[in-house]
PDB file of C-alpha atoms in Angstrom:
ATOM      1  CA  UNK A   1       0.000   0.000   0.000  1.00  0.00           C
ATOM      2  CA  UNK A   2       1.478   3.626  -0.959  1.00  0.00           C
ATOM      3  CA  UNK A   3       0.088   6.233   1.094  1.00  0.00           C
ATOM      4  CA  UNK A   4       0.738  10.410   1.443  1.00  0.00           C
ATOM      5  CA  UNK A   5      -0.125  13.299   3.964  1.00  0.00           C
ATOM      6  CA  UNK A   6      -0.071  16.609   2.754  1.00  0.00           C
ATOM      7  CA  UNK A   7      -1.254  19.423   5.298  1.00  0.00           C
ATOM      8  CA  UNK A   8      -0.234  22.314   2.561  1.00  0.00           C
ATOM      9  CA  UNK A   9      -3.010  23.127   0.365  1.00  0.00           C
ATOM     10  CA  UNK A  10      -0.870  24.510  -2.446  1.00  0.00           C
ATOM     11  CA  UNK A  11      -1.616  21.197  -4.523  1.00  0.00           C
ATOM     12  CA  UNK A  12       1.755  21.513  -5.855  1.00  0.00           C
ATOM     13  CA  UNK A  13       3.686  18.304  -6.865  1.00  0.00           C
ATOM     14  CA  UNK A  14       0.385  16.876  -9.106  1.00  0.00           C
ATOM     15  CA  UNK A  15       3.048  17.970 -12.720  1.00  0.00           C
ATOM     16  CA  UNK A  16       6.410  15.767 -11.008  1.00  0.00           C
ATOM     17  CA  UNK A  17       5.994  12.509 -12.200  1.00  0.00           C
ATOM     18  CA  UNK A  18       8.700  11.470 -10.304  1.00  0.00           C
ATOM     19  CA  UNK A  19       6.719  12.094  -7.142  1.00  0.00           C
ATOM     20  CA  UNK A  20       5.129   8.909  -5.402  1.00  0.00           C
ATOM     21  CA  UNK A  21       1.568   8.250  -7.363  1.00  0.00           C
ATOM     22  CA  UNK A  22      -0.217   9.278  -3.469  1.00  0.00           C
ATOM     23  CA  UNK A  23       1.244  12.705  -3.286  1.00  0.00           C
ATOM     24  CA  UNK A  24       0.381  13.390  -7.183  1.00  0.00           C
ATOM     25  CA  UNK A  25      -3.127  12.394  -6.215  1.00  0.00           C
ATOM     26  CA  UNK A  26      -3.184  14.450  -3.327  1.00  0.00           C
ATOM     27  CA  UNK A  27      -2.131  17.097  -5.046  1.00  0.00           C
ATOM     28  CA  UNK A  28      -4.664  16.715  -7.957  1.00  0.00           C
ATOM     29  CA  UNK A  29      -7.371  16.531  -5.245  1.00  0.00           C
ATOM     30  CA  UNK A  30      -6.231  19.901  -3.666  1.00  0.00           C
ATOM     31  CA  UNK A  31      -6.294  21.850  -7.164  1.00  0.00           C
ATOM     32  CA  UNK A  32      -9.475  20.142  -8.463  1.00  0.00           C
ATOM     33  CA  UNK A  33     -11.159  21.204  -4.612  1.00  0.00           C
ATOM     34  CA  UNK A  34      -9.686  24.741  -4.970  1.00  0.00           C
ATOM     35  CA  UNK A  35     -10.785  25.499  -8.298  1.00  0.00           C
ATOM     36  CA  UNK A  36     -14.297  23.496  -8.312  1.00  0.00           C
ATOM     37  CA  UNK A  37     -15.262  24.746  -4.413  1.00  0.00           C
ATOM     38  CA  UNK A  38     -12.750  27.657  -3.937  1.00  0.00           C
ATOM     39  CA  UNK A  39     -11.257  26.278  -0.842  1.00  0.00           C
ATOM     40  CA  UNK A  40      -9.388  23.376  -0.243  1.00  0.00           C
ATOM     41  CA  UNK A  41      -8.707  20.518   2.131  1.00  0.00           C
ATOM     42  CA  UNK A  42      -6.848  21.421   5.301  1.00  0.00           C
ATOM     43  CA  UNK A  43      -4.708  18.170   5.281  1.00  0.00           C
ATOM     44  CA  UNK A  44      -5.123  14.927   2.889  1.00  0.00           C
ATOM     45  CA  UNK A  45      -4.236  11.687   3.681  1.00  0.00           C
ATOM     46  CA  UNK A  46      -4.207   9.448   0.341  1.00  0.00           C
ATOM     47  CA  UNK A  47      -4.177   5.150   0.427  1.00  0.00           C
ATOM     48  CA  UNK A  48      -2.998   3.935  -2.897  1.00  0.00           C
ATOM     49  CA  UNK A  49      -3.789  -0.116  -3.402  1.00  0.00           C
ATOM     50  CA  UNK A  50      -4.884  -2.903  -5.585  1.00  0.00           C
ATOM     51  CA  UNK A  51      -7.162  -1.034  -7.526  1.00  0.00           C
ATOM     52  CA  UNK A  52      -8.377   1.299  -5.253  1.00  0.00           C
ATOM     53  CA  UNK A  53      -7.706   4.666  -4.405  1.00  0.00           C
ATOM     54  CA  UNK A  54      -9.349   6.082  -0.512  1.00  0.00           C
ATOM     55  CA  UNK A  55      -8.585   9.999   0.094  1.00  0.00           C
ATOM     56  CA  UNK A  56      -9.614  11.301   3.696  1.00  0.00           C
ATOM     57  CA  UNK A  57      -9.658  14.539   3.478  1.00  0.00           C
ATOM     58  CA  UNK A  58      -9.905  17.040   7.113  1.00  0.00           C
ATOM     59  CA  UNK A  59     -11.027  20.372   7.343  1.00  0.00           C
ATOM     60  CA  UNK A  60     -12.341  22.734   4.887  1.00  0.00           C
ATOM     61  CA  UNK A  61     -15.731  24.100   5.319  1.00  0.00           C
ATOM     62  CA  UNK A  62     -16.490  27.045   4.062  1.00  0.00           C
ATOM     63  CA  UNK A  63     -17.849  30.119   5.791  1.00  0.00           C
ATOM     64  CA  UNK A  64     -21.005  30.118   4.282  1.00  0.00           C
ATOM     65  CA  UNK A  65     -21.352  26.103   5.678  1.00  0.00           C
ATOM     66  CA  UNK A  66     -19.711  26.770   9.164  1.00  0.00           C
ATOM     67  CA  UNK A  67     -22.531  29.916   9.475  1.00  0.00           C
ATOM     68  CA  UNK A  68     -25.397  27.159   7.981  1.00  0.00           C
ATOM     69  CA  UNK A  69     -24.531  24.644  10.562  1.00  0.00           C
ATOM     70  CA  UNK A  70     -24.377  27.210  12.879  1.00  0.00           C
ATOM     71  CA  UNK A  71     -28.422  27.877  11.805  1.00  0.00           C
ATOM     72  CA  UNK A  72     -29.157  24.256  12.706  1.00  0.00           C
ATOM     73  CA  UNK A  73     -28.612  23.269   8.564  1.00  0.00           C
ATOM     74  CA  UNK A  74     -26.321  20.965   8.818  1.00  0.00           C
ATOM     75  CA  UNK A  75     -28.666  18.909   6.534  1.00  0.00           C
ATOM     76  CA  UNK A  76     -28.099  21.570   3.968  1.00  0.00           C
ATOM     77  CA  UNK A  77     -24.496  21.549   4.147  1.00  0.00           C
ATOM     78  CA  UNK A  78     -24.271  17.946   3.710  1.00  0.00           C
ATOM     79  CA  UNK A  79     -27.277  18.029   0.772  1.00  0.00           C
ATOM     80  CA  UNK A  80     -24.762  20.363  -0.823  1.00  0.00           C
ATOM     81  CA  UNK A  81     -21.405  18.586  -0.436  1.00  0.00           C
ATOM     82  CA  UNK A  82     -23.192  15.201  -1.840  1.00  0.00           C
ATOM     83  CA  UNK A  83     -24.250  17.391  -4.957  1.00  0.00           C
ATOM     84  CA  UNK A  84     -20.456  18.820  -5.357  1.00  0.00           C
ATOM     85  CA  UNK A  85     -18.881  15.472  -5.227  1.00  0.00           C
ATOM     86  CA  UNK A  86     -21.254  14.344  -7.612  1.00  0.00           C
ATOM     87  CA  UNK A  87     -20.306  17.226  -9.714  1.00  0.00           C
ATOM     88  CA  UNK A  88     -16.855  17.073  -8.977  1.00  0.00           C
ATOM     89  CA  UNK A  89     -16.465  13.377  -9.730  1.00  0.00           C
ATOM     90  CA  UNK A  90     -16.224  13.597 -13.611  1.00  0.00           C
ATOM     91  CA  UNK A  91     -12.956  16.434 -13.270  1.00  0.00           C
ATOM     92  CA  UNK A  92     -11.240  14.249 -10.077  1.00  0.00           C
ATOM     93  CA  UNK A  93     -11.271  11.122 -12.235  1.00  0.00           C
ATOM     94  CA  UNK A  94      -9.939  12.795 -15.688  1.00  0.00           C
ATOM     95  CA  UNK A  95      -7.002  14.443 -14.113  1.00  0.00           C
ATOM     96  CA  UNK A  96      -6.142  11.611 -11.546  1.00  0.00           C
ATOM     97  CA  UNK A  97      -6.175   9.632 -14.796  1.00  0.00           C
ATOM     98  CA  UNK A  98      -3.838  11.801 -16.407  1.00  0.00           C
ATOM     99  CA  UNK A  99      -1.231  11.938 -13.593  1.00  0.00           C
ATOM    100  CA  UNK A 100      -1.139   8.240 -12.783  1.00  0.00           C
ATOM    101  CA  UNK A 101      -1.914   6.476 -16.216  1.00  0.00           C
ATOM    102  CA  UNK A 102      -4.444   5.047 -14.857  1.00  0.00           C
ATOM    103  CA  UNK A 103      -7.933   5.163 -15.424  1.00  0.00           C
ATOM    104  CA  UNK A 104     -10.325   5.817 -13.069  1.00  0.00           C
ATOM    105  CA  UNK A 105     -14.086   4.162 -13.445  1.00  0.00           C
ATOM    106  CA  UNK A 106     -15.241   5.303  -9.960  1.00  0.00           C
ATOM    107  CA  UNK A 107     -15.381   7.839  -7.860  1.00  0.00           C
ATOM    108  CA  UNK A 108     -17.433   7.649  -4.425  1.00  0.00           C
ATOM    109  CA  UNK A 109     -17.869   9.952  -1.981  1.00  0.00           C
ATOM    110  CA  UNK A 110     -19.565  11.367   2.019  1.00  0.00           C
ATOM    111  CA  UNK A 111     -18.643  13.571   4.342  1.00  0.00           C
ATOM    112  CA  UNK A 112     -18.856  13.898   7.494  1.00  0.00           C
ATOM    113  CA  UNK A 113     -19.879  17.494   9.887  1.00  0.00           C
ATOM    114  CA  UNK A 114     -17.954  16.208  13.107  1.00  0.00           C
ATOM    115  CA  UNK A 115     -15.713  15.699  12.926  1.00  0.00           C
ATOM    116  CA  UNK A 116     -15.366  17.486   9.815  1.00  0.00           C
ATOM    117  CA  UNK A 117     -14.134  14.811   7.142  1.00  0.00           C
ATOM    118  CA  UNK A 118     -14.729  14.054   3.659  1.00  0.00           C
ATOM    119  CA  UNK A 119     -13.953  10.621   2.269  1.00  0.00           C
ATOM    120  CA  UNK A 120     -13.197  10.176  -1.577  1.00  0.00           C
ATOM    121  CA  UNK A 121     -12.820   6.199  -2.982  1.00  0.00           C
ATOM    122  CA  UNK A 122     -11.869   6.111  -6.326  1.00  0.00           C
ATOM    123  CA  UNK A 123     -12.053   2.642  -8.431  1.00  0.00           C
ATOM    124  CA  UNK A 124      -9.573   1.793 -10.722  1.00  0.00           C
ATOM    125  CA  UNK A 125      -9.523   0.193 -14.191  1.00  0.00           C
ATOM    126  CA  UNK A 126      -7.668  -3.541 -13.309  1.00  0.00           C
ATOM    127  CA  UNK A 127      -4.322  -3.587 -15.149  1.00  0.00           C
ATOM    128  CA  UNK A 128      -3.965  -6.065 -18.117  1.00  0.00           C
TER     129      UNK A 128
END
């Protein structure tokens, strides 16, 4: 099993192929959360094996979520983090794809309001 922390949420290192294939995906996952959600992870923990790919990702809500749970929505929050991954799925699998050469067929996601934690398991394509 390969496995990476990152607690920096620059989502640098995704280009270096010679980094380890966990730290590329963490890094991919940072960017893709940045761009798609404006903020990203806090830290990122990534387990690489078999064909499977598990990301727990801590930290990270936004200030419009922290002030909805704060309302008593955490129901809302967690309606809206189900429809991100869903939308985010389709752009975490091309580029994680592209920086392993591997292809992803999956991707499954929750989260979690407390502790705050999101959990991404991507599937991949068995090797020939």
């Amino acid at each position: 099993m390969t496995e990476a922390a990152t607690d920096a949420t620059d989502g640098e290192g995704s280009g270096d192929r010679e980094a380890p294939p966990a730290q590329r995906i963490s890094a991919v996952i940072i960017q893709t959360y940045k761009a798609k959600f404006g903020k990203g992870p806090e830290n990122i923990r990534v387990h690489l094996t078999g064909d499977t790919v598990m990301a727990l990702l801590r930290g990270g809500f936004s200030v419009v979520e922290e002030s909805l749970r704060a309302a008593g929505q955490a129901e809302a929050v967690r309606d809206q983090r189900r429809v991100f991954g869903d939308m985010v799925a389709p752009a975490l699998a091309e580029a994680i794809t592209e920086v392993i050469d591997r292809e992803v067929v999956a991707v499954l996601a929750d989260t979690s309001q407390d502790p705050d934690l999101c959990v991404i398991v991507l599937v991949l394509a068995p090797r020939d």
